[in-house]
mmCIF file of N, CA and C and ligand atoms in Angstrom:
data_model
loop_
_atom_site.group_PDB
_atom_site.id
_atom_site.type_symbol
_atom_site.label_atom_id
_atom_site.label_comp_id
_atom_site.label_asym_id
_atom_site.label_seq_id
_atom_site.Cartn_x
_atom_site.Cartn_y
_atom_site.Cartn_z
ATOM 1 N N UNK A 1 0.829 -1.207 0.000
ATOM 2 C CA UNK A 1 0.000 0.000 0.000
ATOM 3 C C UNK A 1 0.869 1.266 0.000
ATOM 4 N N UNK A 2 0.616 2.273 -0.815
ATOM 5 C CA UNK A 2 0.948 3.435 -1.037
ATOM 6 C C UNK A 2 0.201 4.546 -0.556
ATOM 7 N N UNK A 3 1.188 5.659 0.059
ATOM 8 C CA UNK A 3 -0.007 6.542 0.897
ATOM 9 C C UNK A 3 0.258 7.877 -0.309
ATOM 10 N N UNK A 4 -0.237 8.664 -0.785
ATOM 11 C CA UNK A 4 -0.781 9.636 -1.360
ATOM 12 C C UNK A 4 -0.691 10.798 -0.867
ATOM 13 N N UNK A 5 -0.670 11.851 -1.144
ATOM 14 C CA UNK A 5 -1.123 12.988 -0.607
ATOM 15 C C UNK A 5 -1.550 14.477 -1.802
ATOM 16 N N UNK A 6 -2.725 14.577 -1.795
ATOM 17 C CA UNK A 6 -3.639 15.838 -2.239
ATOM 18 C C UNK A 6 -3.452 16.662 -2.187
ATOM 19 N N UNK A 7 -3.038 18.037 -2.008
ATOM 20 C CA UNK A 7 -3.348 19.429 -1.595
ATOM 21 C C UNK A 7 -3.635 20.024 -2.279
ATOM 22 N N UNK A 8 -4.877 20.634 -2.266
ATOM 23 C CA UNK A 8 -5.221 21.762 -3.060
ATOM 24 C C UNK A 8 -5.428 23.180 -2.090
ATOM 25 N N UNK A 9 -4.843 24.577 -2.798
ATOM 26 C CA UNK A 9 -4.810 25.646 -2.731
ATOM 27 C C UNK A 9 -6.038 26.362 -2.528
ATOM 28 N N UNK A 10 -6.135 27.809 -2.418
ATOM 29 C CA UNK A 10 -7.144 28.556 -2.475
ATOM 30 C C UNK A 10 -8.321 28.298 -3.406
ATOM 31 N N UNK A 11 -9.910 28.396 -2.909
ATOM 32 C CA UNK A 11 -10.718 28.659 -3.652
ATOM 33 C C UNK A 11 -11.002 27.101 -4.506
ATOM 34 N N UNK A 12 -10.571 26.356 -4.091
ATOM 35 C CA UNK A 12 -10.214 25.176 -4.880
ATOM 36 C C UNK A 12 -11.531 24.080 -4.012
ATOM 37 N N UNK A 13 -11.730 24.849 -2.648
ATOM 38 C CA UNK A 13 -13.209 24.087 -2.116
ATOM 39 C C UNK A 13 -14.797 24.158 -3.025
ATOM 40 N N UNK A 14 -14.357 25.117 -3.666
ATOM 41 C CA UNK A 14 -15.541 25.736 -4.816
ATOM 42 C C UNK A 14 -15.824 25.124 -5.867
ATOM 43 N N UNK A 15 -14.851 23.636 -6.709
ATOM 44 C CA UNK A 15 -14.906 23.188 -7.609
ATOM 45 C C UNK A 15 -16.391 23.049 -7.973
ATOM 46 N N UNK A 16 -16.710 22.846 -9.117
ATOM 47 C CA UNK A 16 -18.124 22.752 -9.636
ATOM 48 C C UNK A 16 -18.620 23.588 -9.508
ATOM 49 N N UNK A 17 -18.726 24.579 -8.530
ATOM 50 C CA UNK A 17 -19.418 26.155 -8.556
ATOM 51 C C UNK A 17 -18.566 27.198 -9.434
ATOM 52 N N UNK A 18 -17.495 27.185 -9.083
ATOM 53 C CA UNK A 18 -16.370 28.358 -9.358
ATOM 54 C C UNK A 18 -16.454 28.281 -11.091
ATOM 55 N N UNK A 19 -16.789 29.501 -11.339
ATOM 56 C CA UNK A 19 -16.008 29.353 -12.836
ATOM 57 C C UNK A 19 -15.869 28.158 -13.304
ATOM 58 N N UNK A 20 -17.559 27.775 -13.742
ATOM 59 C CA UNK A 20 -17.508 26.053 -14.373
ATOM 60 C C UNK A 20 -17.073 25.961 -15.785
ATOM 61 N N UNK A 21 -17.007 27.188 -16.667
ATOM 62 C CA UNK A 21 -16.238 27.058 -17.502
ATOM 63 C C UNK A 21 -14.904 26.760 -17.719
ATOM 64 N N UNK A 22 -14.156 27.436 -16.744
ATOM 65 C CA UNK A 22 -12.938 26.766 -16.948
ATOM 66 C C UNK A 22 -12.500 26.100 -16.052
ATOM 67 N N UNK A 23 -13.221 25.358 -14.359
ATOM 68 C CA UNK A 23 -12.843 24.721 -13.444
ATOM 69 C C UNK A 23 -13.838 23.431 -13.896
ATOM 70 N N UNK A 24 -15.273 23.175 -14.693
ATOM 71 C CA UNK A 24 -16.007 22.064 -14.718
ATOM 72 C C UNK A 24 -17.028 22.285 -13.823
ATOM 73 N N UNK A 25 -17.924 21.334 -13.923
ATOM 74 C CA UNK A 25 -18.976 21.042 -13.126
ATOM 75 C C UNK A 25 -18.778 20.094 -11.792
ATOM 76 N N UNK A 26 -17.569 19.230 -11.878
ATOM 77 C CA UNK A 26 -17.255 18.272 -11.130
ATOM 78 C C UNK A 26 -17.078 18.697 -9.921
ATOM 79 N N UNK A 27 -17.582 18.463 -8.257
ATOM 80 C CA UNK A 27 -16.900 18.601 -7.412
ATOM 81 C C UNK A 27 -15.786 17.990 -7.237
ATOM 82 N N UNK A 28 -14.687 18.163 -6.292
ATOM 83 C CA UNK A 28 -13.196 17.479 -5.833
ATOM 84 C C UNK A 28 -14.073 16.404 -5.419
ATOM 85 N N UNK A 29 -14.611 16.217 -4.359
ATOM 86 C CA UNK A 29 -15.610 15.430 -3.403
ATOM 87 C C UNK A 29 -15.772 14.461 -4.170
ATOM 88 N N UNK A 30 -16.139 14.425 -5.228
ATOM 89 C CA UNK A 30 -16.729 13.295 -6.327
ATOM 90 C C UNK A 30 -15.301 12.634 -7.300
ATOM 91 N N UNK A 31 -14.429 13.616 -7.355
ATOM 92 C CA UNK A 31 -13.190 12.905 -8.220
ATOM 93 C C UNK A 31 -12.762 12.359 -6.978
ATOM 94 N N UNK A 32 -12.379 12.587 -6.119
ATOM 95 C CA UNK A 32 -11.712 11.879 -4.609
ATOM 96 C C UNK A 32 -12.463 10.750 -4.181
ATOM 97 N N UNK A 33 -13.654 10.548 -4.409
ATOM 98 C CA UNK A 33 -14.359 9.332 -4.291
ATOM 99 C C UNK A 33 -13.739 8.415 -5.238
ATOM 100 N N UNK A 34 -13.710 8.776 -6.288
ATOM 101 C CA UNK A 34 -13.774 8.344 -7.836
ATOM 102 C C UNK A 34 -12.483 7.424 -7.546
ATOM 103 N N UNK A 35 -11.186 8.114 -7.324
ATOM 104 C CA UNK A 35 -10.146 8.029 -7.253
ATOM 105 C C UNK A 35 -9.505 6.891 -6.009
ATOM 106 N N UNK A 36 -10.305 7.373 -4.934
ATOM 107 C CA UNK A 36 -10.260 6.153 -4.215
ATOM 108 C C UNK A 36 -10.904 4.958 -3.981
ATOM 109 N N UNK A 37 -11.856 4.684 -5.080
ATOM 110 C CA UNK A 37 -12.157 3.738 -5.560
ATOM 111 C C UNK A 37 -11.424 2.677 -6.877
ATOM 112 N N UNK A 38 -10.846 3.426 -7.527
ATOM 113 C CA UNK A 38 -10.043 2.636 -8.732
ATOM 114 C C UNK A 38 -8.810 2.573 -7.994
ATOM 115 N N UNK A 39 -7.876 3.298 -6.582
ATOM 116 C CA UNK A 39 -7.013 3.055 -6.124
ATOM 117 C C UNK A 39 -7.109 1.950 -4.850
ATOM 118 N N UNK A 40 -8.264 1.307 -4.795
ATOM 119 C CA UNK A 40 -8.488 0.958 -3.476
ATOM 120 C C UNK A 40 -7.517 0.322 -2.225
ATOM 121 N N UNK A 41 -6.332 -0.070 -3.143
ATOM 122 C CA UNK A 41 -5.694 -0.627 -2.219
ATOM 123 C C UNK A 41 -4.502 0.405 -1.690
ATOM 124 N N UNK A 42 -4.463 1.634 -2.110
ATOM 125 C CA UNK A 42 -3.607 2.828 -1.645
ATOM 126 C C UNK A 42 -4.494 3.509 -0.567
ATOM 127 N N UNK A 43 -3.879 4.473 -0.022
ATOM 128 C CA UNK A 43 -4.564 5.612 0.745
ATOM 129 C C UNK A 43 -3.900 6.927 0.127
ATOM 130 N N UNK A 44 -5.335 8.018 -0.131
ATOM 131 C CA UNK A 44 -5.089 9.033 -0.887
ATOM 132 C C UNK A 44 -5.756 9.858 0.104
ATOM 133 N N UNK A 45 -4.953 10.947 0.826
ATOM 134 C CA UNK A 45 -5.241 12.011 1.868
ATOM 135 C C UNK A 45 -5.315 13.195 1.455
ATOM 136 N N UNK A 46 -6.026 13.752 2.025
ATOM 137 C CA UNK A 46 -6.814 15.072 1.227
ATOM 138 C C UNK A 46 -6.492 16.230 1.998
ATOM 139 N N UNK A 47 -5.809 17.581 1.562
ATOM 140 C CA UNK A 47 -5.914 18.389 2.597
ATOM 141 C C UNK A 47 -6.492 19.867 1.397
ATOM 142 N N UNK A 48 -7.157 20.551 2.089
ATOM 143 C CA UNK A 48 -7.043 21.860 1.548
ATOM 144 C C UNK A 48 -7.328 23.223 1.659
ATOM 145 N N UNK A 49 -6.862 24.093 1.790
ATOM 146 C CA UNK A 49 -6.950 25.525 2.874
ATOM 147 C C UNK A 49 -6.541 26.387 1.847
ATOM 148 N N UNK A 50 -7.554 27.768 2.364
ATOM 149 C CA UNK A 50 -7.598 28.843 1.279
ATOM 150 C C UNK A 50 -6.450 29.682 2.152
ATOM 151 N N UNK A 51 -5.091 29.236 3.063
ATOM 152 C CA UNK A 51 -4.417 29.917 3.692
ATOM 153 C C UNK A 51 -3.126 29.478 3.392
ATOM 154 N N UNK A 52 -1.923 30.426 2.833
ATOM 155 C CA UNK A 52 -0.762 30.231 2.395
ATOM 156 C C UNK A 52 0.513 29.304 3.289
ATOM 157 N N UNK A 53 -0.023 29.688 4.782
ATOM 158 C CA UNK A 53 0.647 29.057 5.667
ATOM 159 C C UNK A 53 0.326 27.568 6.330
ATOM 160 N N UNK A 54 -0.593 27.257 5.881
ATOM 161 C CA UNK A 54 -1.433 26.059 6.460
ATOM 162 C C UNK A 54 -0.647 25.303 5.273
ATOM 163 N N UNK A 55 -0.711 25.675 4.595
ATOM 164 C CA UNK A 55 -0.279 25.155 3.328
ATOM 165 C C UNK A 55 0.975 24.356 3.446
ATOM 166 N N UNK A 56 2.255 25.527 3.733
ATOM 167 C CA UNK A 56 3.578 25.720 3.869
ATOM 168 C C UNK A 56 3.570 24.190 5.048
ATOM 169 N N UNK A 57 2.848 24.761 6.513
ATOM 170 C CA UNK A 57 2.544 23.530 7.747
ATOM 171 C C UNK A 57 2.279 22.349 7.020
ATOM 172 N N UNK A 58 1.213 21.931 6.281
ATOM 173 C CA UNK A 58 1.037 20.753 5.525
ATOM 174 C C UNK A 58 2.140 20.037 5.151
ATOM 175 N N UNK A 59 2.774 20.810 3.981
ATOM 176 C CA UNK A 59 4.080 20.631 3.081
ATOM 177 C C UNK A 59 5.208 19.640 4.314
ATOM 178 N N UNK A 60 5.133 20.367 5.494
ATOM 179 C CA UNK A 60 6.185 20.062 5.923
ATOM 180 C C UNK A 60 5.745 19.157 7.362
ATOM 181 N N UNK A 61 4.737 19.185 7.909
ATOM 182 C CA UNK A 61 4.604 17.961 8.102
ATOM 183 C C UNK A 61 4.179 16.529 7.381
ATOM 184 N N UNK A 62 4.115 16.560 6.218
ATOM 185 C CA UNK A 62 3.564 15.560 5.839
ATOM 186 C C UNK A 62 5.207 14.727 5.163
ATOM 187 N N UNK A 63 6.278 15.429 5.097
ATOM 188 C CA UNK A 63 7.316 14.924 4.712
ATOM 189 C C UNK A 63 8.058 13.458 5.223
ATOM 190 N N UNK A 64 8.126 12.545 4.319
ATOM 191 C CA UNK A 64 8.384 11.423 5.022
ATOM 192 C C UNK A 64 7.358 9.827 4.991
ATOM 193 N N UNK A 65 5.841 10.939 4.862
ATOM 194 C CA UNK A 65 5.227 10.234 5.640
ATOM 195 C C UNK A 65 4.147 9.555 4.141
ATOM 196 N N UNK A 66 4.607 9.829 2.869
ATOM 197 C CA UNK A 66 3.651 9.846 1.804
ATOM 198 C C UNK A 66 4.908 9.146 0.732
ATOM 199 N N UNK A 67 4.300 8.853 -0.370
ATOM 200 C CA UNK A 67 5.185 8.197 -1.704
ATOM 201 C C UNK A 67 5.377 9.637 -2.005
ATOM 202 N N UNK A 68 4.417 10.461 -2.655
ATOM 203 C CA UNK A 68 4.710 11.914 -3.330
ATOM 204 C C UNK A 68 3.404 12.417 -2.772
ATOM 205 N N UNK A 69 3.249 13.590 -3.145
ATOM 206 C CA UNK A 69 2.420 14.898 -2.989
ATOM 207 C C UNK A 69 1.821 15.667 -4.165
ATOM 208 N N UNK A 70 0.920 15.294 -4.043
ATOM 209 C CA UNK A 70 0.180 15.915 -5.413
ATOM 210 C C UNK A 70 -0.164 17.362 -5.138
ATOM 211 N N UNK A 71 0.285 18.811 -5.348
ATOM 212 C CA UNK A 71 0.029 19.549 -5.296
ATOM 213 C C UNK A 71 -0.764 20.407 -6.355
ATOM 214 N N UNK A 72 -2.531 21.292 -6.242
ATOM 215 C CA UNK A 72 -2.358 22.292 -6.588
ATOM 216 C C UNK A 72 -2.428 23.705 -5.695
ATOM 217 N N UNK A 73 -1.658 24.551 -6.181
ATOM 218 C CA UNK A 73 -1.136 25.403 -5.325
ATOM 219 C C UNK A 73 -2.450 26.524 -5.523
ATOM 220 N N UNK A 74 -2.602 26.512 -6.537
ATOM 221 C CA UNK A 74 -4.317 27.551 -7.382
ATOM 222 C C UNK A 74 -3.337 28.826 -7.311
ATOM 223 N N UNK A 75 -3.844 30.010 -6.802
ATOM 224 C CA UNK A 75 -3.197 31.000 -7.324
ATOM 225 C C UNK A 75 -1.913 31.449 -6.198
ATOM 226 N N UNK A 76 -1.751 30.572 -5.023
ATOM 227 C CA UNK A 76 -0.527 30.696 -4.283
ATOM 228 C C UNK A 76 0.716 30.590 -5.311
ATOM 229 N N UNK A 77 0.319 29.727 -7.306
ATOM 230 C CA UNK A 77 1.328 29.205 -7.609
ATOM 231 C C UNK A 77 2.490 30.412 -8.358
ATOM 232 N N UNK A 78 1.751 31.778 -8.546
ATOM 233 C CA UNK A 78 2.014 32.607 -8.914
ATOM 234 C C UNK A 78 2.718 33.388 -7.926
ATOM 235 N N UNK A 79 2.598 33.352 -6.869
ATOM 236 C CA UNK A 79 3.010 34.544 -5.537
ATOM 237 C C UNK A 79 3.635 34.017 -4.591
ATOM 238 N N UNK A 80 3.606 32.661 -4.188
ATOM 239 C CA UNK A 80 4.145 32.182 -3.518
ATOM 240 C C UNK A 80 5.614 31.711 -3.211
ATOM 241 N N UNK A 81 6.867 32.577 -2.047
ATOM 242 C CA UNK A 81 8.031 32.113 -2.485
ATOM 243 C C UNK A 81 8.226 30.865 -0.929
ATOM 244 N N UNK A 82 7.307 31.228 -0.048
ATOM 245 C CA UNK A 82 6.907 30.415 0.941
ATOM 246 C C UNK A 82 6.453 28.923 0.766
ATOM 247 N N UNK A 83 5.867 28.751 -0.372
ATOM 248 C CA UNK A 83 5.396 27.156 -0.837
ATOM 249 C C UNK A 83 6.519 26.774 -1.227
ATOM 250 N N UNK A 84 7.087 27.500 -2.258
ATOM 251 C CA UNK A 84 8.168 27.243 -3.528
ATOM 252 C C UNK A 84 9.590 26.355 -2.460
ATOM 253 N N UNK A 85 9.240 27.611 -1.114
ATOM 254 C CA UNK A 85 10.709 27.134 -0.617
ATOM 255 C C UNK A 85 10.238 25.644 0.640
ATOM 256 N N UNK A 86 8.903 25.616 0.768
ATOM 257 C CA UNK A 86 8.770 24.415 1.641
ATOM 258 C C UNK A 86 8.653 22.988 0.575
ATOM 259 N N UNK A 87 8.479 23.313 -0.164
ATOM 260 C CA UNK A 87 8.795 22.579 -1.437
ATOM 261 C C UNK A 87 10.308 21.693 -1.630
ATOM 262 N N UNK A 88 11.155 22.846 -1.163
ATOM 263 C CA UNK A 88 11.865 22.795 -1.564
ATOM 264 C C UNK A 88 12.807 21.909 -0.512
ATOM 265 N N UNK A 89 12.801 22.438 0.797
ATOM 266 C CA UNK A 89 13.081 22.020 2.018
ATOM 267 C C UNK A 89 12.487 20.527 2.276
ATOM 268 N N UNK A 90 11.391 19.789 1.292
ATOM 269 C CA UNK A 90 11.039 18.576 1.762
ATOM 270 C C UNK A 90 12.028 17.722 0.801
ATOM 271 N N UNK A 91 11.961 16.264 1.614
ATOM 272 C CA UNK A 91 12.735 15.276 0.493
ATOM 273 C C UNK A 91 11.073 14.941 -0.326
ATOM 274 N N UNK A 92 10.275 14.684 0.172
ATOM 275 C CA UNK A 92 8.710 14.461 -0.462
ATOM 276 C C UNK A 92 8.832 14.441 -2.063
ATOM 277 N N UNK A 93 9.033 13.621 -2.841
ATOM 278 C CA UNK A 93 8.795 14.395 -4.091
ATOM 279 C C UNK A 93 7.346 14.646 -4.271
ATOM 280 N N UNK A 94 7.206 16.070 -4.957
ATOM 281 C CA UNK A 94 5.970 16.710 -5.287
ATOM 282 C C UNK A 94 5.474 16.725 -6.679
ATOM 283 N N UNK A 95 4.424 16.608 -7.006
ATOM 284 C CA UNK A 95 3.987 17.130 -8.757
ATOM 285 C C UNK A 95 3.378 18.004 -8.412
ATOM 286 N N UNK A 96 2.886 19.078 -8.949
ATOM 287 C CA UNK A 96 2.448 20.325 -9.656
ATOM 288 C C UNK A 96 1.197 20.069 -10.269
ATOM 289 N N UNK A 97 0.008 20.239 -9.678
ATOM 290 C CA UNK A 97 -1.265 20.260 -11.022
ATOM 291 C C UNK A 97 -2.328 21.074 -10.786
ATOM 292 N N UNK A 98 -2.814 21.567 -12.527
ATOM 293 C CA UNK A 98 -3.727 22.846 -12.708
ATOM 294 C C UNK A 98 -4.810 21.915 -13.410
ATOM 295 N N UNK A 99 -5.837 22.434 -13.117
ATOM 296 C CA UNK A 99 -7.069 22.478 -13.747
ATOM 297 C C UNK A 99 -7.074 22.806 -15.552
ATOM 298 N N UNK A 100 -6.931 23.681 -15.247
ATOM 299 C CA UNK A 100 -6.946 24.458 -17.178
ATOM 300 C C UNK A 100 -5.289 24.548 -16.977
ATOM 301 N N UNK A 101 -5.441 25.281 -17.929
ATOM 302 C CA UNK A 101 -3.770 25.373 -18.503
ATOM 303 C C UNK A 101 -3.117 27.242 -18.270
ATOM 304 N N UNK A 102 -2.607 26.966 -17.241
ATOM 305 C CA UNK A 102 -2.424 28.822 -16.724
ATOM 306 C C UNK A 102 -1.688 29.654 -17.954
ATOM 307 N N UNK A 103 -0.793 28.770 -18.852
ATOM 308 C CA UNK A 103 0.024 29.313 -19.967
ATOM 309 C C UNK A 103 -1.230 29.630 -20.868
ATOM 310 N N UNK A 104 -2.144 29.275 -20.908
ATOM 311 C CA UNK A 104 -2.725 30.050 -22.422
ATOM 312 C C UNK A 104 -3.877 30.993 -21.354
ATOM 313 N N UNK A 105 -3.801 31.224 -20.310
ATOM 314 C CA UNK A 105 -4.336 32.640 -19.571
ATOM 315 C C UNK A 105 -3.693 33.601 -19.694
ATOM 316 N N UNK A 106 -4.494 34.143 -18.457
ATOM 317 C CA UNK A 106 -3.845 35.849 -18.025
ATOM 318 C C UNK A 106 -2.276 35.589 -18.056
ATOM 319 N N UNK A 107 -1.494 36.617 -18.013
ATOM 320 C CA UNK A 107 -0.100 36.508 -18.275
ATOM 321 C C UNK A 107 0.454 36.468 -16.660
ATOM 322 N N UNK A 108 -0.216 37.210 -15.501
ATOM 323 C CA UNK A 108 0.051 36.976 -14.229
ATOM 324 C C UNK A 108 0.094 35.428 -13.824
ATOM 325 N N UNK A 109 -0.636 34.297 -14.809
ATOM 326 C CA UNK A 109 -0.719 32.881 -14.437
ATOM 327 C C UNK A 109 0.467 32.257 -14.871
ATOM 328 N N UNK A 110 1.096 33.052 -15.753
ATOM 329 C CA UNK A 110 2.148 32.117 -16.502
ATOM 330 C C UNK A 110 3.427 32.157 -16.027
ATOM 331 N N UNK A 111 3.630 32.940 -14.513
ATOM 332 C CA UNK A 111 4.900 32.380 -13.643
ATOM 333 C C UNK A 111 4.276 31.563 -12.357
ATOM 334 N N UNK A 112 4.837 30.147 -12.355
ATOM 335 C CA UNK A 112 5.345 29.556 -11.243
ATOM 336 C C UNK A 112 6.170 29.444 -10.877
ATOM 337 N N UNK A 113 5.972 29.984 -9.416
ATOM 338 C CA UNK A 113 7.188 29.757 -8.114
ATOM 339 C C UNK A 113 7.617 28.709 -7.696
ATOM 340 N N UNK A 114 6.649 27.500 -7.739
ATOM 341 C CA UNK A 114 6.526 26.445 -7.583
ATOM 342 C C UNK A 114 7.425 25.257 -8.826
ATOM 343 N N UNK A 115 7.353 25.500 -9.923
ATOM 344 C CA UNK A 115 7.792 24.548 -11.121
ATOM 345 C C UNK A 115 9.285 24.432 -10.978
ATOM 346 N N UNK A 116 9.955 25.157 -10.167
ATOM 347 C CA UNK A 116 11.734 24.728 -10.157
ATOM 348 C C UNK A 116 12.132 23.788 -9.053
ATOM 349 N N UNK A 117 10.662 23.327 -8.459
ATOM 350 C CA UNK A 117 11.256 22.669 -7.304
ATOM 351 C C UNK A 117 10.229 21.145 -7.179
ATOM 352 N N UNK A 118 9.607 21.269 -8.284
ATOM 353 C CA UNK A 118 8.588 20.299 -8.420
ATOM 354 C C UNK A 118 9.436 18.818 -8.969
ATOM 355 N N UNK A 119 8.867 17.443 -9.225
ATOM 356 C CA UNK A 119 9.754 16.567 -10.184
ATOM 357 C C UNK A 119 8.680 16.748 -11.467
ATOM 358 N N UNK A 120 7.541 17.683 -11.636
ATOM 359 C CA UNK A 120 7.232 17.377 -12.743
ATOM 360 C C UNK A 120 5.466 18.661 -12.199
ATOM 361 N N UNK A 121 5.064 19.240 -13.744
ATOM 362 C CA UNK A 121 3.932 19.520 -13.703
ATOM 363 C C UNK A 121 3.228 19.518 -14.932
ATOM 364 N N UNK A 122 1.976 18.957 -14.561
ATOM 365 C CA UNK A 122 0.416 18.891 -15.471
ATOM 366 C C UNK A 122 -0.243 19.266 -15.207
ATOM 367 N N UNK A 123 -0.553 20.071 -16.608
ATOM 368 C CA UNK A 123 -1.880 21.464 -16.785
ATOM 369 C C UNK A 123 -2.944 20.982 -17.479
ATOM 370 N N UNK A 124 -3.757 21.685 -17.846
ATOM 371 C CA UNK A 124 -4.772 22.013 -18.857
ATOM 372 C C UNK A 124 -5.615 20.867 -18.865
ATOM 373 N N UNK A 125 -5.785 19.972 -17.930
ATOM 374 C CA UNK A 125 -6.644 18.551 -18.739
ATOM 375 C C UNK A 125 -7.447 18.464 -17.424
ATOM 376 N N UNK A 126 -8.426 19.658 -17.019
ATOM 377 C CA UNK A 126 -9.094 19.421 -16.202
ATOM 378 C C UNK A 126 -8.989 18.609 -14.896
ATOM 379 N N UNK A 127 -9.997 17.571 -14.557
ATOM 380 C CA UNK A 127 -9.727 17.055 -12.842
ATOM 381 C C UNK A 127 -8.704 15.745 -13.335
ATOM 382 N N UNK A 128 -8.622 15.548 -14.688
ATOM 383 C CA UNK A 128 -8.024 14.456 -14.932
ATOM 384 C C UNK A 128 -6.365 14.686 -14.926
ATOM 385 N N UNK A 129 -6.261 16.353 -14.889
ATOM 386 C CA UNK A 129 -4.276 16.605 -14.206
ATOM 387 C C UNK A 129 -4.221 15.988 -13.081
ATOM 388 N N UNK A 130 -5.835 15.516 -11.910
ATOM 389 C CA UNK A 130 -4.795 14.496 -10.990
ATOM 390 C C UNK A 130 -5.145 13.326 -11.029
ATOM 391 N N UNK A 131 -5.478 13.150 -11.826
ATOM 392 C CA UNK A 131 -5.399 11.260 -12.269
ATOM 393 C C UNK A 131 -4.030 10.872 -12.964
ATOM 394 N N UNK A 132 -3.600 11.612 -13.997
ATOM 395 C CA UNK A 132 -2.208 11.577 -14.275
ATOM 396 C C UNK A 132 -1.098 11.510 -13.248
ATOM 397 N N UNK A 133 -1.490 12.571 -12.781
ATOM 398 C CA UNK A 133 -0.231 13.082 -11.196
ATOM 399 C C UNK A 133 -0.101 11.442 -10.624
ATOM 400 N N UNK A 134 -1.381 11.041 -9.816
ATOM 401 C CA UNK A 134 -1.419 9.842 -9.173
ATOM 402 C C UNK A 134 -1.350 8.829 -9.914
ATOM 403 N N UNK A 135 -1.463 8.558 -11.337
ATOM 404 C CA UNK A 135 -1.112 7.449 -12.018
ATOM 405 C C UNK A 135 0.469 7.266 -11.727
ATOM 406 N N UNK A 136 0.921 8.709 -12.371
ATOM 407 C CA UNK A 136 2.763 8.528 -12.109
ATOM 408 C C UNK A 136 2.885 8.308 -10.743
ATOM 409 N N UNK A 137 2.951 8.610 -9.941
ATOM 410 C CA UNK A 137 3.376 8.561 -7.887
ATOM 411 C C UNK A 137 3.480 7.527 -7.763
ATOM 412 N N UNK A 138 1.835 6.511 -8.597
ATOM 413 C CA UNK A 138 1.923 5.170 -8.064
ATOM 414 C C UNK A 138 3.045 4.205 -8.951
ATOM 415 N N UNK A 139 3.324 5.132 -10.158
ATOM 416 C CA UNK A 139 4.029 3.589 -10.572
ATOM 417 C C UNK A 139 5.987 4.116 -10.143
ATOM 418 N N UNK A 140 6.314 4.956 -10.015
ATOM 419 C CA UNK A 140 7.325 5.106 -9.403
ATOM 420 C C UNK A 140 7.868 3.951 -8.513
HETATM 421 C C1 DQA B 201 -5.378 26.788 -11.029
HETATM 422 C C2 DQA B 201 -4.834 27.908 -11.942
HETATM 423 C C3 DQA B 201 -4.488 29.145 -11.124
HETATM 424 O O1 DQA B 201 -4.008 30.180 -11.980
HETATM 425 C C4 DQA B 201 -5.729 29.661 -10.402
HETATM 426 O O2 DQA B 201 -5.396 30.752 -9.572
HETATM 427 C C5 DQA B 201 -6.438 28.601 -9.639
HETATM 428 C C6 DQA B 201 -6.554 27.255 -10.200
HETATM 429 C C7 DQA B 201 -5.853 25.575 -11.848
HETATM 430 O O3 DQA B 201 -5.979 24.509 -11.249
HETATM 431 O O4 DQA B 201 -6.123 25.678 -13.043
HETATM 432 O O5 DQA B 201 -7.021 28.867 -8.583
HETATM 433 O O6 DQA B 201 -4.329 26.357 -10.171
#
């Protein structure tokens, strides 16, 4: 058994409400079901806070204690040098994942703080950037 770990960023409790055009109709609630059902024999832990530092706390207690860390950071991924560097400070390897694809947005989306310290990030393919994320973690 493989333990997992989730985090999603700000505003990211809103899935299916928020901007269903470019976030979907899907709640998290329902892909996290989804997910721990086709994974059943892993454990996939969920954390997520619209607060930069809870965040950072997460990051760094959870080090050690998971295969990898599926991170999305939401818009901490732009501003944040506090994630970037607890990121950085873990042995944890982390992935990186967006909903839509921040490169063909606003131009404020198209720096991450986060991507120099990641082993890898996937954009643009909706809730299915973390089915990818956790496909790779698990076969590592
Ligand atoms: C996001 C992209 C960010 O630019 C944005 O601030 C989010 C969500 C995504 O998953 O597509 O909140 O991380």
């Amino acid at each position: 058994m493989n333990k997992v770990l989730i985090i999603n960023g700000p505003n990211l409790n809103l899935l299916g409400k928020r901007e269903p055009d470019i976030y979907g109709k899907e709640s998290f609630d329902s892909l996290l079901s989804m997910l721990r059902r086709q994974h059943s024999d892993h454990q996939i832990d969920y954390f997520q806070s619209n607060h930069e530092g809870e965040i950072v706390d997460q990051l760094q207690q959870s080090d050690g204690s998971y295969k990898g860390i599926i991170l999305n950071p939401a818009a901490y991924t732009h501003t944040s040098v506090a994630i970037a560097d607890a990121i950085a400070a873990i042995e944890t390897p982390v992935i990186e994942v967006h909903i839509s694809n921040p490169m063909a947005r606003e131009s404020f989306r198209h720096k991450s703080f986060v991507a120099p310290y990641v082993i890898g990030s996937i954009s643009g393919f909706g809730l299915k950037s973390y089915e990818l994320a956790l496909s790779h973690l698990l076969s590592l």
